[in-house]
Amino acid sequence: MEINKVAVLGAGIMGAGITQVLARAGYTVAMRDLEQRFVDKGLATIRGNLERAVARGKLEAAAAAAVLARVRGTVDLKDAVADVDLVIEAVVEVMAIKQAVFQELDQLCPPRTLFASNTSGLSITEMAAVTKRPQQLIGMHFFNPVPVMQLVELIRGFETTDETFDCCRAVLEKAGKTPVEVREAPGFAVNRILCPMINEAIFVLAEGVAAAADIDRAMMLGANHPIGPLALADMVGLDTLLLVLEGLHRELGEDKYRPAPLLRKMVRAGHLGRKSGRGFYDYRK
């Protein structure tokens, strides 16, 4: 099956990034969100990214204009998915919401349409089970910032077919990404390893072992990480990190995945990282 038209559900940081890389790869993309203000913000993000690329000499102005011309923002779900080959869901990391989205898509999309979820660690099989096309649903976990990060985890659900997998892998490779095949498991591969490490850094901070900047500096210099774990948590979003850790703890039942109390407290306070202006660091300056 050849993919030409794509719909991305969600115009936030991840949805806008996914839309941008696919449009730059030549795909026609409908980016949909619940409210026009979210759509407008997503379009502005894409436009800003492309303008910076042009200013740095990494992209011709005509090429940037062509990318924007392939993107259409909308709040109309039916219109967005009416004749697409692939839908990528990038909505909030809550299973019930994702299932409701895929149930609706199942009714609106042509039989040929493939479904993908940008979930950070929720069950692809559980999402697929609410549709009449479980063989055509796959996990497509991009990393933030999407235009920069090379990796995409491509996750097979219990019934995902080779045809679906190969088709989605081809899309990612055309978009310049490097997909890695992952069998479904809580947290997949990267977050199964990464999130407990970030969580432990939060415990170290809460216990007063070292300050946030020193923890990050130590991991960057001592483990050769490009960014420290607490700064990375701020980039990911502390609410998203908490949801992933809660999922790991619930699914695997091991205390090593128990979210740090400080993380819960910060999320309750609305200190979610870069997107809220405050997290382990202050971004309001």
Coordinates of C-alpha atoms in Angstrom, one line a residue:
M1 CA 0.0 0.0 0.0
E2 CA 1.3 3.5 -0.9
I3 CA 0.9 6.3 1.6
N4 CA 0.2 9.7 0.2
K5 CA -2.3 11.5 2.5
V6 CA -1.8 11.6 6.2
A7 CA -3.9 13.0 9.1
V8 CA -2.2 14.0 12.4
L9 CA -4.6 14.3 15.4
G10 CA -3.2 16.8 17.8
A11 CA -1.5 20.2 17.0
G12 CA 0.7 20.4 20.2
I13 CA 4.4 20.0 20.3
M14 CA 4.4 16.4 19.1
G15 CA 1.6 16.7 16.6
A16 CA 3.0 19.8 15.0
G17 CA 6.5 18.2 14.8
I18 CA 5.1 15.1 13.2
T19 CA 3.1 17.2 10.8
Q20 CA 6.2 19.2 9.8
V21 CA 8.5 16.2 9.2
L22 CA 5.9 14.4 7.1
A23 CA 5.1 17.5 5.0
R24 CA 8.7 18.1 4.5
A25 CA 9.0 14.5 3.2
G26 CA 6.4 15.3 0.6
Y27 CA 3.2 14.0 2.2
T28 CA -0.1 15.9 2.2
V29 CA -1.0 16.4 5.9
A30 CA -4.2 17.4 7.6
M31 CA -3.4 18.5 11.2
R32 CA -6.5 18.4 13.4
D33 CA -7.1 19.6 17.0
L34 CA -10.2 20.3 19.1
E35 CA -10.1 24.1 19.0
Q36 CA -8.9 26.6 16.3
R37 CA -6.5 28.3 18.7
F38 CA -4.7 25.0 19.1
V39 CA -4.5 24.5 15.4
D40 CA -3.3 28.1 14.9
K41 CA -0.6 27.6 17.5
G42 CA 0.6 24.3 15.8
L43 CA 0.7 26.0 12.4
A44 CA 2.7 28.9 13.9
T45 CA 5.1 26.4 15.4
I46 CA 5.7 24.8 12.1
R47 CA 6.1 28.1 10.3
G48 CA 8.6 29.3 12.9
N49 CA 10.7 26.2 12.6
L50 CA 10.8 26.5 8.9
E51 CA 11.7 30.2 9.0
R52 CA 14.6 29.4 11.3
A53 CA 15.8 26.7 9.0
V54 CA 15.7 29.2 6.1
A55 CA 17.5 31.8 8.1
R56 CA 20.3 29.3 8.9
G57 CA 20.7 28.3 5.3
K58 CA 19.4 24.7 5.9
L59 CA 16.3 25.1 3.7
E60 CA 15.5 27.2 0.7
A61 CA 12.6 29.7 1.1
A62 CA 10.7 28.0 -1.8
A63 CA 11.1 24.6 -0.2
A64 CA 9.7 26.0 3.1
A65 CA 6.7 27.5 1.3
A66 CA 6.1 24.1 -0.4
V67 CA 6.1 22.4 3.0
L68 CA 3.6 24.8 4.4
A69 CA 1.4 24.4 1.3
R70 CA 1.2 20.6 2.0
V71 CA -0.2 21.3 5.5
R72 CA -3.9 22.0 6.3
G73 CA -5.1 22.8 9.8
T74 CA -8.6 21.9 10.8
V75 CA -11.0 21.3 13.7
D76 CA -13.2 19.0 11.6
L77 CA -12.3 15.4 12.3
K78 CA -14.5 14.0 9.6
D79 CA -13.0 16.3 7.0
A80 CA -9.4 15.6 8.2
V81 CA -9.6 11.8 7.9
A82 CA -12.2 11.3 5.1
D83 CA -9.7 10.1 2.4
V84 CA -6.4 9.5 4.2
D85 CA -4.1 6.5 4.0
L86 CA -2.6 6.9 7.5
V87 CA -3.8 8.6 10.7
I88 CA -1.3 9.3 13.4
E89 CA -2.8 10.0 16.8
A90 CA -0.9 12.4 19.1
V91 CA -3.5 13.2 21.8
V92 CA -3.2 13.1 25.6
E93 CA -1.6 10.0 27.1
V94 CA -4.7 8.5 28.6
M95 CA -5.9 5.1 27.3
A96 CA -9.7 5.8 27.5
I97 CA -9.2 9.0 25.4
K98 CA -7.1 7.2 22.8
Q99 CA -9.6 4.3 22.6
A100 CA -12.4 6.8 22.0
V101 CA -10.4 8.4 19.2
F102 CA -9.7 5.1 17.5
Q103 CA -13.3 4.0 17.8
E104 CA -14.4 7.2 16.1
L105 CA -11.8 6.9 13.4
D106 CA -12.9 3.3 12.7
Q107 CA -16.3 4.7 11.7
L108 CA -15.0 7.7 9.7
C109 CA -12.0 6.3 7.8
P110 CA -11.9 4.3 4.6
P111 CA -11.2 0.5 5.2
R112 CA -7.7 0.9 3.8
T113 CA -6.6 3.5 6.3
L114 CA -3.8 2.6 8.7
F115 CA -3.8 3.8 12.3
A116 CA -0.8 4.8 14.4
S117 CA -0.4 6.0 18.0
N118 CA 2.3 8.3 19.2
T119 CA 1.9 6.9 22.7
S120 CA 4.9 7.0 25.0
G121 CA 4.1 3.6 26.5
L122 CA 0.5 2.6 26.5
S123 CA -0.7 -0.8 25.0
I124 CA -1.1 -0.8 21.3
T125 CA -3.1 -4.0 21.6
E126 CA -5.5 -2.4 24.0
M127 CA -6.1 0.4 21.6
A128 CA -6.5 -1.9 18.6
A129 CA -9.0 -4.1 20.4
V130 CA -11.7 -1.4 20.2
T131 CA -11.5 -1.2 16.4
K132 CA -12.6 -3.5 13.6
R133 CA -9.1 -3.3 12.1
P134 CA -6.6 -4.3 14.8
Q135 CA -4.2 -5.6 12.2
Q136 CA -3.9 -2.1 10.9
L137 CA -2.9 -0.3 14.1
I138 CA 0.6 0.3 15.2
G139 CA 2.7 2.3 17.6
M140 CA 4.7 5.1 16.1
H141 CA 6.6 6.7 19.1
F142 CA 8.4 9.9 18.0
F143 CA 10.7 11.7 20.3
N144 CA 10.7 15.4 21.2
P145 CA 11.7 17.6 19.4
V146 CA 10.4 15.6 16.4
P147 CA 12.1 17.6 13.7
V148 CA 15.5 17.0 15.3
M149 CA 15.3 13.6 16.9
Q150 CA 16.2 10.7 14.6
L151 CA 14.7 7.8 16.5
V152 CA 11.1 6.5 16.2
E153 CA 10.0 3.4 18.0
L154 CA 7.8 1.3 15.7
I155 CA 5.7 -1.0 18.0
R156 CA 3.8 -4.0 16.9
G157 CA 0.5 -4.7 18.7
F158 CA -0.6 -8.3 19.1
E159 CA -2.3 -8.4 15.7
T160 CA -0.3 -5.8 13.8
T161 CA 0.5 -7.3 10.4
D162 CA 3.8 -7.3 8.5
E163 CA 2.2 -5.2 5.8
T164 CA 1.2 -2.5 8.3
F165 CA 4.6 -2.5 9.8
D166 CA 6.5 -2.4 6.5
C167 CA 4.3 0.4 5.2
C168 CA 4.8 2.6 8.3
R169 CA 8.5 1.9 8.3
A170 CA 8.7 3.1 4.7
V171 CA 6.9 6.3 5.7
L172 CA 9.4 7.0 8.5
E173 CA 12.4 6.3 6.4
K174 CA 11.1 8.6 3.7
A175 CA 10.7 11.3 6.4
G176 CA 14.4 10.8 7.3
K177 CA 13.8 9.0 10.6
T178 CA 15.4 5.8 11.9
P179 CA 12.7 3.3 13.0
V180 CA 13.5 0.6 15.5
E181 CA 11.2 -2.4 15.8
V182 CA 9.8 -3.0 19.2
R183 CA 7.5 -5.7 20.5
E184 CA 4.8 -4.4 22.7
A185 CA 5.7 -4.1 26.4
P186 CA 5.0 -1.5 29.0
G187 CA 7.1 1.6 28.3
F188 CA 8.4 -0.1 25.1
A189 CA 12.2 0.0 25.0
V190 CA 13.4 3.6 25.5
N191 CA 11.0 4.7 28.2
R192 CA 11.4 1.4 30.0
I193 CA 15.0 2.3 30.5
L194 CA 14.9 6.1 30.4
C195 CA 12.0 7.0 32.7
P196 CA 13.3 5.1 35.8
M197 CA 16.6 6.8 35.4
I198 CA 14.9 10.3 35.3
N199 CA 12.8 9.2 38.3
E200 CA 15.9 8.2 40.3
A201 CA 17.4 11.6 39.5
I202 CA 14.2 13.2 41.0
F203 CA 14.7 11.0 44.2
V204 CA 18.3 12.2 44.4
L205 CA 17.2 15.8 44.2
A206 CA 14.4 15.3 46.7
E207 CA 16.8 13.7 49.2
G208 CA 19.1 16.6 49.0
V209 CA 22.0 14.6 47.6
A210 CA 22.8 17.2 45.0
A211 CA 21.2 20.3 43.4
A212 CA 19.3 20.0 40.1
A213 CA 22.0 21.7 38.0
D214 CA 24.7 19.6 39.6
I215 CA 22.8 16.4 39.0
D216 CA 22.4 17.3 35.3
R217 CA 26.0 18.4 35.0
A218 CA 27.2 15.2 36.5
M219 CA 25.2 13.0 34.1
M220 CA 26.3 15.1 31.1
L221 CA 30.0 14.9 32.0
G222 CA 30.1 11.6 33.8
A223 CA 27.8 9.6 31.5
N224 CA 28.3 11.6 28.3
H225 CA 24.6 12.4 28.0
P226 CA 23.8 15.5 25.8
I227 CA 21.2 16.7 28.3
G228 CA 20.8 16.1 32.0
P229 CA 17.9 13.9 33.3
L230 CA 16.0 16.8 35.0
A231 CA 16.3 19.2 32.1
L232 CA 15.1 16.3 29.9
A233 CA 12.1 15.8 32.2
D234 CA 11.2 19.4 31.8
M235 CA 11.4 19.0 28.0
V236 CA 9.3 15.9 28.0
G237 CA 6.7 17.4 30.4
L238 CA 6.4 16.2 34.0
D239 CA 2.8 15.3 33.6
T240 CA 3.7 13.0 30.7
L241 CA 6.6 11.5 32.7
L242 CA 4.3 10.8 35.6
L243 CA 1.8 9.1 33.3
V244 CA 4.5 6.8 31.8
L245 CA 5.9 5.9 35.3
E246 CA 2.4 5.2 36.6
G247 CA 1.8 2.9 33.6
L248 CA 5.1 1.1 34.2
H249 CA 4.3 0.7 37.9
R250 CA 0.8 -0.5 37.3
E251 CA 1.7 -3.0 34.5
L252 CA 4.9 -4.4 35.9
G253 CA 4.1 -4.1 39.6
E254 CA 7.6 -3.4 40.7
D255 CA 8.6 -0.6 43.2
K256 CA 11.5 0.5 41.0
Y257 CA 8.9 2.2 38.8
R258 CA 7.1 4.0 41.6
P259 CA 7.0 7.7 40.8
A260 CA 8.9 10.0 43.1
P261 CA 6.6 11.9 45.5
L262 CA 8.3 15.2 44.4
L263 CA 7.2 14.5 40.8
R264 CA 3.6 14.0 41.9
K265 CA 3.8 17.2 43.9
M266 CA 5.2 19.3 41.0
V267 CA 2.5 18.0 38.6
R268 CA -0.2 18.9 41.1
A269 CA 1.3 22.4 41.4
G270 CA 1.2 22.8 37.6
H271 CA 4.9 22.9 37.3
L272 CA 5.1 20.7 34.2
G273 CA 8.4 21.9 32.7
R274 CA 9.0 24.0 29.6
K275 CA 5.4 23.9 28.5
S276 CA 4.2 25.6 31.7
G277 CA 7.3 27.8 32.2
R278 CA 8.4 26.1 35.4
G279 CA 9.7 22.7 36.3
F280 CA 13.0 21.7 37.7
Y281 CA 14.2 24.9 36.1
D282 CA 12.5 28.3 35.5
Y283 CA 11.8 29.1 31.9
R284 CA 9.9 32.4 32.5
K285 CA 12.9 34.6 32.2

